[in-house]
Coordinates of C-alpha atoms in Angstrom, one line a residue:
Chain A
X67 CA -29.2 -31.1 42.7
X68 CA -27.0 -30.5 45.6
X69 CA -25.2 -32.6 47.9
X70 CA -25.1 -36.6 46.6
X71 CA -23.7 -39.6 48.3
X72 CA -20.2 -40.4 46.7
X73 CA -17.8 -43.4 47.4
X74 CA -14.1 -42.5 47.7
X75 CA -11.6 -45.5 48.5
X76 CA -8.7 -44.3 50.5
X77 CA -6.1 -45.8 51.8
X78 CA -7.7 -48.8 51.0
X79 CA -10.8 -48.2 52.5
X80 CA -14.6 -47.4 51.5
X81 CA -15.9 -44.3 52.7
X82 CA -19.9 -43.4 51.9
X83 CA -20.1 -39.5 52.0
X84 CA -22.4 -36.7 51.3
X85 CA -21.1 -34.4 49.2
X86 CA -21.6 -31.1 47.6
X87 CA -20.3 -30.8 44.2
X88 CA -18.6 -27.7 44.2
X89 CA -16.3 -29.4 47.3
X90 CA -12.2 -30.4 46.4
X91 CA -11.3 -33.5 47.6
X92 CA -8.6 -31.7 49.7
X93 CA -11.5 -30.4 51.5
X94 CA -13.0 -33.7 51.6
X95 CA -10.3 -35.4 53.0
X96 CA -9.3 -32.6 55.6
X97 CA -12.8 -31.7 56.6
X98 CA -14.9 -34.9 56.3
X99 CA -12.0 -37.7 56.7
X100 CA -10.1 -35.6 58.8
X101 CA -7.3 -37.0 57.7
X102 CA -5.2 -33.4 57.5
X103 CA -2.0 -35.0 56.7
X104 CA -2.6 -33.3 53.7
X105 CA -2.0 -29.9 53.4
X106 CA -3.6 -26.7 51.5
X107 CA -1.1 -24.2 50.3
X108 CA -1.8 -22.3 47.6
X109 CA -5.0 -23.4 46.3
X110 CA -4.4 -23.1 43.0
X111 CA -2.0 -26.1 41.9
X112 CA 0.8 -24.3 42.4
X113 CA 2.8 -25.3 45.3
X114 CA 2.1 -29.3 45.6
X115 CA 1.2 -29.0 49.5
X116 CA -2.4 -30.7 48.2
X117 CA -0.4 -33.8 46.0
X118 CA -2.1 -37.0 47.3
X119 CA -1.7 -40.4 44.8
X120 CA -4.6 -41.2 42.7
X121 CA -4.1 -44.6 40.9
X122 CA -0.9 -44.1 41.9
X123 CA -0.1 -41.2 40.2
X124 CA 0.6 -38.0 42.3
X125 CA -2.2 -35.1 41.2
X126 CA -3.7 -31.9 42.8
X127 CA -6.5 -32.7 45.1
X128 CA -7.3 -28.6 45.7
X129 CA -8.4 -28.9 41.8
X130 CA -9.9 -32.1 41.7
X131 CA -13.6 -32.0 42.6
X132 CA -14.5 -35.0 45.1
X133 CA -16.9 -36.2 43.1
X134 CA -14.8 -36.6 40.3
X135 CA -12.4 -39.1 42.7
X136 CA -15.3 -42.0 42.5
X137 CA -14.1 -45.3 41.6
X138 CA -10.2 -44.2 42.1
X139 CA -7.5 -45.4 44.2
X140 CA -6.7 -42.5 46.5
X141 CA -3.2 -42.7 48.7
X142 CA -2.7 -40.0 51.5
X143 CA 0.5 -39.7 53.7
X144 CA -1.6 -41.4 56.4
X145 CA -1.9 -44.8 54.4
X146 CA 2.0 -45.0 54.6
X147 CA 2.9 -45.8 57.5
X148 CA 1.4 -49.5 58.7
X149 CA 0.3 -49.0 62.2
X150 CA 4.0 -48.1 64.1
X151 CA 5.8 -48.9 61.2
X152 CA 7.1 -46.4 59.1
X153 CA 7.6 -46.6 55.6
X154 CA 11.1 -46.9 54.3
X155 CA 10.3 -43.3 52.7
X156 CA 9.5 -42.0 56.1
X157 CA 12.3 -43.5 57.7
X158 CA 15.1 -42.1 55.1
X159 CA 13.7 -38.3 55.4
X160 CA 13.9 -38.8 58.9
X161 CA 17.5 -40.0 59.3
X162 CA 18.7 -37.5 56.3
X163 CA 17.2 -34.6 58.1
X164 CA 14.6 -33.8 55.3
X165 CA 12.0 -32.6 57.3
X166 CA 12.0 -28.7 59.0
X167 CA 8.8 -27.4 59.1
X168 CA 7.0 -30.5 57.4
X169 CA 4.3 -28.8 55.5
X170 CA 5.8 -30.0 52.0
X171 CA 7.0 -33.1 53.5
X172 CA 3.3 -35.3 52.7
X173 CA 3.6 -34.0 49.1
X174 CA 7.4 -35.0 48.8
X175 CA 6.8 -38.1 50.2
X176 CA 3.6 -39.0 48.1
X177 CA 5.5 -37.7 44.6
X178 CA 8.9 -39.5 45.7
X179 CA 6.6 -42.8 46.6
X180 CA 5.3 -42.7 43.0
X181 CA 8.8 -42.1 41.6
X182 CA 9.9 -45.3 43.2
X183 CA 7.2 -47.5 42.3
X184 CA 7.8 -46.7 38.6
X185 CA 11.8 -46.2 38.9
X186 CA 13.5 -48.0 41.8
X187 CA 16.8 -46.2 41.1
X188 CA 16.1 -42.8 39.6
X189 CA 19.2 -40.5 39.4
X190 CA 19.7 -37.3 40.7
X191 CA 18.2 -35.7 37.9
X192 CA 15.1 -38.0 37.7
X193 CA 14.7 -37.5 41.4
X194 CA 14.4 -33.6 41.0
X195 CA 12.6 -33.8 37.8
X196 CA 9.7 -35.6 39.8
X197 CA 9.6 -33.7 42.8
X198 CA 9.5 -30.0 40.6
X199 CA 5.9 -29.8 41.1
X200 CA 5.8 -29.7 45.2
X201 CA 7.6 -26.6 46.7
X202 CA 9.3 -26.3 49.8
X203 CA 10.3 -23.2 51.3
X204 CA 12.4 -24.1 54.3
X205 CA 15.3 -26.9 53.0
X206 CA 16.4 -25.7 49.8
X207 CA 15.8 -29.5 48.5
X208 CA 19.4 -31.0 49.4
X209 CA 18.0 -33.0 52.3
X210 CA 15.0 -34.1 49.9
X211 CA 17.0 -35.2 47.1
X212 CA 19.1 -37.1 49.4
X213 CA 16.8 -39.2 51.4
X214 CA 15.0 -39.9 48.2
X215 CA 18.7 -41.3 47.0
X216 CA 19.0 -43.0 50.4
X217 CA 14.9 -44.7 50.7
X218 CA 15.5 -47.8 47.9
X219 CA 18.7 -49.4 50.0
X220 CA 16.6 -48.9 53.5
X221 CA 16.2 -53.0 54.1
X222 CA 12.8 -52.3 55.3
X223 CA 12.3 -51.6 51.5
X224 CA 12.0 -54.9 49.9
X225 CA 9.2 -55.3 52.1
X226 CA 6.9 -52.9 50.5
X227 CA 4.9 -53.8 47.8
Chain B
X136 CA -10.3 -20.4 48.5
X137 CA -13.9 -22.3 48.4
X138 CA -15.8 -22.6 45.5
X139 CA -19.1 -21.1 45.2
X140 CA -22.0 -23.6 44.6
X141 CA -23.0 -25.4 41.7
X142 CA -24.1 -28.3 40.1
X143 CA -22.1 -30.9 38.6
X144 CA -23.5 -33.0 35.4
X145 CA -21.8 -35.7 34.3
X146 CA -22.8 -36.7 30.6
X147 CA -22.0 -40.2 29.1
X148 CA -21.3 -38.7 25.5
X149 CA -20.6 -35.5 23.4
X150 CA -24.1 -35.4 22.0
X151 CA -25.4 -35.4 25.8
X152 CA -22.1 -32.6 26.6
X153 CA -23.3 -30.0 24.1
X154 CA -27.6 -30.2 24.5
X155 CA -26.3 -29.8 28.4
X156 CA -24.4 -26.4 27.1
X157 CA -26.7 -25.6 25.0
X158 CA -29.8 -26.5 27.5
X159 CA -28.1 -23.8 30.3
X160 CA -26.5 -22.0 27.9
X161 CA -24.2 -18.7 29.8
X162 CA -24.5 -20.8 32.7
X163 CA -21.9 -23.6 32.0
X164 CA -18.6 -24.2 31.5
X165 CA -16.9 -27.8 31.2
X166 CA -14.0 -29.5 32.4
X167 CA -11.9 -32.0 31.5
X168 CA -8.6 -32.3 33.2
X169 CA -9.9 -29.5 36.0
X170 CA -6.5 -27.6 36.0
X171 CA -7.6 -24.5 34.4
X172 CA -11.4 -23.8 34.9
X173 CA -11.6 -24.4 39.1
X174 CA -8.9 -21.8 39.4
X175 CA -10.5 -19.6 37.2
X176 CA -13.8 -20.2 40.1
X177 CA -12.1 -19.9 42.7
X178 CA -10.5 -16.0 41.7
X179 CA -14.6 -15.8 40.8
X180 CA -13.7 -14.7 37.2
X181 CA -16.3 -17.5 35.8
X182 CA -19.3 -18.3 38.0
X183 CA -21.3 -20.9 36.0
X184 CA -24.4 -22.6 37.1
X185 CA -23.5 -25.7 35.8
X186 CA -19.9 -27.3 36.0
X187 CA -20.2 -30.1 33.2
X188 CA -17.6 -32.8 33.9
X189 CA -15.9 -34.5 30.4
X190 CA -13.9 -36.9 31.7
X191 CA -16.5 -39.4 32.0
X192 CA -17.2 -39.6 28.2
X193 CA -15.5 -42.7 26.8
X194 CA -13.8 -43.1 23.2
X195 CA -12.1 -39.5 23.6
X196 CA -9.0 -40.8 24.9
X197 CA -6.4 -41.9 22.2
X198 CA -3.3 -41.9 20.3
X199 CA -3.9 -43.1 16.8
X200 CA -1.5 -43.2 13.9
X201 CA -1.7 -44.3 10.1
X202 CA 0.5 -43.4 7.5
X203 CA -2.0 -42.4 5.5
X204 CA -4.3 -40.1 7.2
X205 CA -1.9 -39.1 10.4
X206 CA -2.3 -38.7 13.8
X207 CA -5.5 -38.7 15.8
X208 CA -5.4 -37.5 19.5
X209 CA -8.4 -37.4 21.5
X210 CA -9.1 -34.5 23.3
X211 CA -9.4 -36.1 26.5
X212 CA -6.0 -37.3 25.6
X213 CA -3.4 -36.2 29.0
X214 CA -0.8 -34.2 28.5
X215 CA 1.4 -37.1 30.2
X216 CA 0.4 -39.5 27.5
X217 CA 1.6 -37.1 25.1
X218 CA 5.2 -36.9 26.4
X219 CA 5.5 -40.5 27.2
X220 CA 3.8 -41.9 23.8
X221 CA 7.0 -43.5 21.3
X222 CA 5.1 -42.8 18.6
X223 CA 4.4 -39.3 19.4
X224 CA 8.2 -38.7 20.2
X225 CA 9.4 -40.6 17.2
X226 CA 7.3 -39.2 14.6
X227 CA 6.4 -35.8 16.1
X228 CA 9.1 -35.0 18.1
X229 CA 7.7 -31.3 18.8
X230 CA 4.6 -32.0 20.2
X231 CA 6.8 -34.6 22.7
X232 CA 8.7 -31.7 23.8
X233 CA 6.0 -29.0 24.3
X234 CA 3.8 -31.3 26.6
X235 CA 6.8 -32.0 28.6
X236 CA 7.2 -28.4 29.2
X237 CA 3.5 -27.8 30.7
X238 CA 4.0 -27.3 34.3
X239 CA 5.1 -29.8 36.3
X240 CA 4.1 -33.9 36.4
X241 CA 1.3 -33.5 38.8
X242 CA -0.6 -30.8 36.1
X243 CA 0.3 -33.5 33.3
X244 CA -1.2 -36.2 35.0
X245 CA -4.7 -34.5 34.8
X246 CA -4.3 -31.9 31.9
X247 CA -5.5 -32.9 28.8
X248 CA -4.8 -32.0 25.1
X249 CA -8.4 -30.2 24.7
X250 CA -7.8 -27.8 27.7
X251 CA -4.6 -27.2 26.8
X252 CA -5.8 -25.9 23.4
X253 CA -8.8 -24.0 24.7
X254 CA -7.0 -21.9 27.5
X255 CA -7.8 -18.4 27.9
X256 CA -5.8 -15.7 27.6
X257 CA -4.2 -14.1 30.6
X258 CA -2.9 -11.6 32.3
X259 CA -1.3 -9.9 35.3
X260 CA -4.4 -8.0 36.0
X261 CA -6.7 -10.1 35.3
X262 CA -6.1 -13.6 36.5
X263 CA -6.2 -12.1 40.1
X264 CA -8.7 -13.0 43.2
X265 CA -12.1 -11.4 42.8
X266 CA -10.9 -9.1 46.1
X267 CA -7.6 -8.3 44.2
X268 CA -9.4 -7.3 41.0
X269 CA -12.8 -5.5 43.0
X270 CA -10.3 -2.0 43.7
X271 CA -9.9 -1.3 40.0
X272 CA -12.4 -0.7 37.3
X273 CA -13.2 -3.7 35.2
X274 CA -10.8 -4.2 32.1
X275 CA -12.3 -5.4 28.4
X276 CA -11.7 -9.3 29.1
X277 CA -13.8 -8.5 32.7
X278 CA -16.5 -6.7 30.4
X279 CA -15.5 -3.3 30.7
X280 CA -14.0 -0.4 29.1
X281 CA -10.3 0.0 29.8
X282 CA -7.1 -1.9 29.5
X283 CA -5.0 -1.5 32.5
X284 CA -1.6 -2.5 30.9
X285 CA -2.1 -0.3 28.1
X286 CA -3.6 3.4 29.3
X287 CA -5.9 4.6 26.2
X288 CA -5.4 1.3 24.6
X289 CA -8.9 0.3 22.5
X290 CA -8.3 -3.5 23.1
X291 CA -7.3 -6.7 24.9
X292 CA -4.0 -7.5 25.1
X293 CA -4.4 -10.3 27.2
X294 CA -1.9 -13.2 26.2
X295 CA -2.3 -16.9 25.1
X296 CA 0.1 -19.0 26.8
X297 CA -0.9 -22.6 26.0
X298 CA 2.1 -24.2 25.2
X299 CA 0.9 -27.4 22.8
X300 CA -0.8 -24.7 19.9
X301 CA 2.3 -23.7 18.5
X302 CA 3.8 -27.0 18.2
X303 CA 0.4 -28.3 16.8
X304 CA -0.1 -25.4 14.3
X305 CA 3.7 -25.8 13.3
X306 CA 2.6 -29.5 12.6
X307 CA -0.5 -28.4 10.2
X308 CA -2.8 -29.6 12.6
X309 CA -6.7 -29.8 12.0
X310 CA -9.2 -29.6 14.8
X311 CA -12.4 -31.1 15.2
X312 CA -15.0 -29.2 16.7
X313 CA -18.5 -31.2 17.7
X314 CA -21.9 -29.1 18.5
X315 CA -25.7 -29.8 18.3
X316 CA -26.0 -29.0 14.6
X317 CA -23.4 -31.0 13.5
X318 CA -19.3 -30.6 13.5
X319 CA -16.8 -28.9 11.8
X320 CA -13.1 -29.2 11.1
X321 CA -11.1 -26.1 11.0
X322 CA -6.9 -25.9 10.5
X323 CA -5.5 -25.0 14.2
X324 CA -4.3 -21.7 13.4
X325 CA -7.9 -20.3 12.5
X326 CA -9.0 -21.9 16.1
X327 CA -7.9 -18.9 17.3
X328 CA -9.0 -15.0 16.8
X329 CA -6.3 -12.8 18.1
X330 CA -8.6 -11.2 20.1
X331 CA -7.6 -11.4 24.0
X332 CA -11.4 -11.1 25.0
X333 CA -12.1 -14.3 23.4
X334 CA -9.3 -16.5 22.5
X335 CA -11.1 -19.2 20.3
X336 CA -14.3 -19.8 18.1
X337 CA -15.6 -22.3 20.2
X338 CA -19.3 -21.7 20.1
X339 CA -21.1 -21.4 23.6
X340 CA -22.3 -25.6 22.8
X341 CA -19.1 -26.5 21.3
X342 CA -16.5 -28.7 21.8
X343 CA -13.4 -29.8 21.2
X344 CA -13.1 -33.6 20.5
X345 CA -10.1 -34.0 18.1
X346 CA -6.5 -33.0 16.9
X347 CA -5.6 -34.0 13.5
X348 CA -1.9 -33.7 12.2
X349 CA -0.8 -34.7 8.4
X350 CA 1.3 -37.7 8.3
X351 CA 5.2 -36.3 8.6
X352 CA 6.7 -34.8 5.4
X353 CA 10.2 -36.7 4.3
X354 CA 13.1 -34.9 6.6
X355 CA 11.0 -33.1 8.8
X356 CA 12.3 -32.0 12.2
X357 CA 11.0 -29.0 14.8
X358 CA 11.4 -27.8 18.1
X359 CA 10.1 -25.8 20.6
X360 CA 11.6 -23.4 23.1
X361 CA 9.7 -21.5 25.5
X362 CA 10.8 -19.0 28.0
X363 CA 10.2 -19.3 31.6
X364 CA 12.1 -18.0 35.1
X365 CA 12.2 -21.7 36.7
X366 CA 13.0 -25.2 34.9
X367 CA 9.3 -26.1 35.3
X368 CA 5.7 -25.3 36.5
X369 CA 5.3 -21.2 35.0
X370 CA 3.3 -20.7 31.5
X371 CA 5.6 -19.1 29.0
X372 CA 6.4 -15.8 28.9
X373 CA 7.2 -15.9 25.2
X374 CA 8.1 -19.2 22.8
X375 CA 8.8 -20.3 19.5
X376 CA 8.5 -23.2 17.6
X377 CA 10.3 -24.4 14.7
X378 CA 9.1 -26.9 12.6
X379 CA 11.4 -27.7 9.3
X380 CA 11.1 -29.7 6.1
X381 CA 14.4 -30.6 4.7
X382 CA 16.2 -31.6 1.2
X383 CA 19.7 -32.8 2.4
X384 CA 21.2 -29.5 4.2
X385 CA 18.5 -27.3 2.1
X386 CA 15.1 -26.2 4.1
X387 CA 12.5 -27.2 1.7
X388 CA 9.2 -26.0 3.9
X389 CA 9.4 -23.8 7.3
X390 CA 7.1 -23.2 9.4
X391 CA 7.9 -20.3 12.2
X392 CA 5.2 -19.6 15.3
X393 CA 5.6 -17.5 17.8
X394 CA 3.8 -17.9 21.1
X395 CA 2.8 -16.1 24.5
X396 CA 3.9 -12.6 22.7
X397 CA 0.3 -11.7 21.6
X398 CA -3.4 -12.9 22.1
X399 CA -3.0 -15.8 20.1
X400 CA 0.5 -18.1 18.5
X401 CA 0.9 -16.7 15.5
X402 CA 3.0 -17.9 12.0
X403 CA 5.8 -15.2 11.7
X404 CA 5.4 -16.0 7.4
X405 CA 8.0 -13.1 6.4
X406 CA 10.6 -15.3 8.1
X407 CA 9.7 -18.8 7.5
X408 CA 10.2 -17.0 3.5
X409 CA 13.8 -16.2 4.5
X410 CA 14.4 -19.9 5.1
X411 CA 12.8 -21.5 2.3
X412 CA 15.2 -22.8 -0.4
X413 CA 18.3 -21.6 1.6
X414 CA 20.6 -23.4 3.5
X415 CA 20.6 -22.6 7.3
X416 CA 23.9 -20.9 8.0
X417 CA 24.3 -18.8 11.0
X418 CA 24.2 -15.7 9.2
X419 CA 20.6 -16.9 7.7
X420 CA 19.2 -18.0 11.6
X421 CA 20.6 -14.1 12.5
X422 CA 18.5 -12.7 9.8
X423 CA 15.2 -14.8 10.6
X424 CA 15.9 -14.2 14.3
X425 CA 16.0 -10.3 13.5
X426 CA 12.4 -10.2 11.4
X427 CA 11.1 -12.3 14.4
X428 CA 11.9 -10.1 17.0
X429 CA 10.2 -7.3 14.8
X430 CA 7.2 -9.0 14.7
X431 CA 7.3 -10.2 18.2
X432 CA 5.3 -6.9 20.5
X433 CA 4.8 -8.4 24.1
X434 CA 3.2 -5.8 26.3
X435 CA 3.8 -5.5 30.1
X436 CA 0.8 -7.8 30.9
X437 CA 3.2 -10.8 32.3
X438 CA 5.4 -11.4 35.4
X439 CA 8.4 -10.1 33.6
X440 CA 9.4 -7.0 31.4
X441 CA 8.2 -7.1 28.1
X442 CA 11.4 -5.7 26.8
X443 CA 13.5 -9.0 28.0
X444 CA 10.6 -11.1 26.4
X445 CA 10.9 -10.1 23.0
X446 CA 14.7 -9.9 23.5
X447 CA 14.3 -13.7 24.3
X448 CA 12.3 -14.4 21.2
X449 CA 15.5 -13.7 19.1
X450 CA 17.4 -16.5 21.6
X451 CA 14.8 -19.1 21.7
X452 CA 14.2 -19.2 18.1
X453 CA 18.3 -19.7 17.5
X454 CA 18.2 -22.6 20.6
X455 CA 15.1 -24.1 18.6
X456 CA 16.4 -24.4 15.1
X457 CA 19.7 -25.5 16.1
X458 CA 17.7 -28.0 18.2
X459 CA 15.6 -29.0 15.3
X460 CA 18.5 -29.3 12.7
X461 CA 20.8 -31.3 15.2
X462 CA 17.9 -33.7 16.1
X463 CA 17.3 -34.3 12.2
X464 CA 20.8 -35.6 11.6

């Protein structure tokens, strides 16, 4: 059987691919989309570098097979910002000082987006609850949990749909 | 990590899911949520043929309740849908708990109640990459003739760490198992053998399509505990669950498993004995705790020592009882 032509829809738009089953859709989106905002950590689920939003809901990409992503929403940290424009979740971990090295930063941001869709105004412990499954080795999660406090009272937020 | 090639069939129901497993039968393996198996790909310690995708098969995933007959979950059935379903956290509080303490949200949004159930055993030395594991001889689960955690030992001690079976078995669940020649329903806690090699009876062309659980009995309450390093994420290193009938302050019906300790959760009966008829005092949760421990015999096949493990069973079956008394009133 081999390689077959899929459809994925990200970040709101219709991409025709050829694609090998045995391919992740991290690999998809890195190698094919080249949209390598997404990042490969562990490889195994573990670390959350991989999270992208499917339907909304933030999931594993390095164990979802691409051509089990057909007919799905998929949101990558690239579909965030709208052309210059930041997103309100962008801005905050900016201005709180969220971001060192930034590999976990596209996973944080994706998990915490999800969070805020469902629960506008989590508390602490929601907040950490949500973003246990992405890890980050550089800030020690202060900064994190703080701009994800600070994101809902950004103005630009209301905004966002 | 890349996955090796294969083919990927999608069938439309489980009729069409088991002739495909039995059609390339030793070649196939399924997946449903796809937390577990690609892993197990990727270290190369399954290299099927044929990667048969569930999730495509309608009419597996639901919640239903009757007071009559139970609960039905569909195997396809996410592990998020178990921890967030009121009826499921009302009436069977335990099985509520336990999904909320698989991994982390990401693995709940895809993991399902099917692959949950039919994890393999594990172990430090053998859920390794194929490069790790290529320096030592192959072990009994790789198809060899050794145990590396055990020197001399005769068997594998490999360990099942799914989190939902001793919750389910502590609820009397049922499940149904669906294969070319027909189906069969078998009690959860005969699901599994004991046997680290091969953790279930699933036939090569079998699967999993349902968990049944009896309606609740009058003043039942459970719990489950399991023990972990971090808050979230790791598989546990041991667990119990508690699962309690009650008359007023008296326990009517226990039910006692222990988990992650052995290949397979297993009823510890000598102590749910000790609770029956009594009333649960703390001198009576000392005594159980004691004949758990006894029973409990982790080897030094997981992340942490074996002795603290079965220490920890004592602990986490006195956190889940209390837990499971307290909720009840």
């Amino acid at each position: 059987m081999g390689r077959r032509i899929i459809k994925l829809r990200v970040n709101g738009e219709d991409y025709e691919l050829m694609i090998a089953p045995q391919r992740t859709l991290l690999e998809v989106l890195r190698e094919d989309l080249e949209l390598t905002g997404t990042k490969e950590g562990c490889e195994d689920g573990t670390c959350g570098a991989c999270t992208v939003l499917l339907d909304g809901k933030p999931i594993r990409s390095c164990l979802l097979l691409a051509v089990e992503a057909e007919g799905k929403d998929i949101l990558t940290i690239e579909g965030l910002a709208q052309g210059e424009r930041l997103h309100p979740l962008q801005e905050a971990f900016i201005s709180n000082g969220a971001i060192q090295c930034g590999f976990c930063t596209p996973g944080m941001i994706l998990t915490a987006k999800a969070l805020l869709d469902e629960n506008p105004s989590p508390t602490e412990e929601e907040i950490r609850e949500a973003i246990c499954g992405v890890l980050c080795r550089c800030t020690g999660y202060v900064k994190i949990v703080e701009a994800i406090m600070a994101a809902p009272k950004e103005r630009k937020w209301q905004n966002i749909l | 990590m890349r996955l090796p090639k294969f083919d990927y069939l999608k069938p439309r129901t489980v009729d069409e899911a088991c002739s495909l497993l039995s059609e390339h039968k030793g070649e196939a393996n399924v997946i449903a949520g796809s937390t577990a198996l690609l892993t197990y790909i990727k270290h190369r310690l399954l290299t099927p043929k044929y990667v048969i995708g569930l999730k495509g098969i309608p009419g597996l995933d639901y919640i239903n309740y009757d007071g009559k007959g139970g609960l039905k979950i569909g195997a396809l059935t996410t592990l998020h849908a178990l921890n967030t379903s009121p009826l499921i956290r009302e009436r069977y509080h335990i099985l509520s708990q336990a999904a909320a303490q698989v991994g982390v949200p990401p693995l709940r949004y895809m993991g399902t109640l099917g692959g949950n159930l039919c994890l393999d055993t594990r172990c430090l030395y053998y859920n390794q990459s194929y490069s790790w594991r290529r320096v030592r001889p192959l072990c009994f689960k790789a198809g060899g003739e050794l145990c590396h955690v055990v020197r001399g030992g005769e068997r594998c001690y490999a360990v099942y760490q799914g989190d939902l079976a001793p919750a389910l078995i502590g609820l009397g669940a049922k499940v149904r198992l669906v294969r070319t020649s027909g189906e069969r329903i078998i009690p959860l806690n005969e699901f599994f053998t004991g046997r680290g090699e091969s953790p279930n009876i699933l036939e090569p062309d079998e699967i999993l399509t349902e968990v049944q659980i009896p309606p609740p009995p009058e003043q039942s309450c459970g719990a489950y505990h399991k023990l972990r390093i971090r808050r979230a994420m790791d598989f546990p290193l041991a667990g119990v669950a508690v699962v309690l009938a009650m008359d007023g302050k008296i326990c009517r019906e226990a039910k006692i498993i222990l988990n992650a300790v052995s290949s397979a959760p297993f009823e510890v009966r000598e102590a749910e004995e000790m609770l029956r008829g009594k009333r649960i005092g703390d001198g009576v949760i000392e005594e159980v705790a004691e004949e758990i421990f006894k029973r409990a015999r982790p080897v030094a096949n997981l992340s942490i020592d074996a002795d603290y493990r079965r220490k920890m069973v004592r602990v986490l079956f006195k956190r889940a009882v209390k837990q499971a008394l307290s909720a009840k009133s």
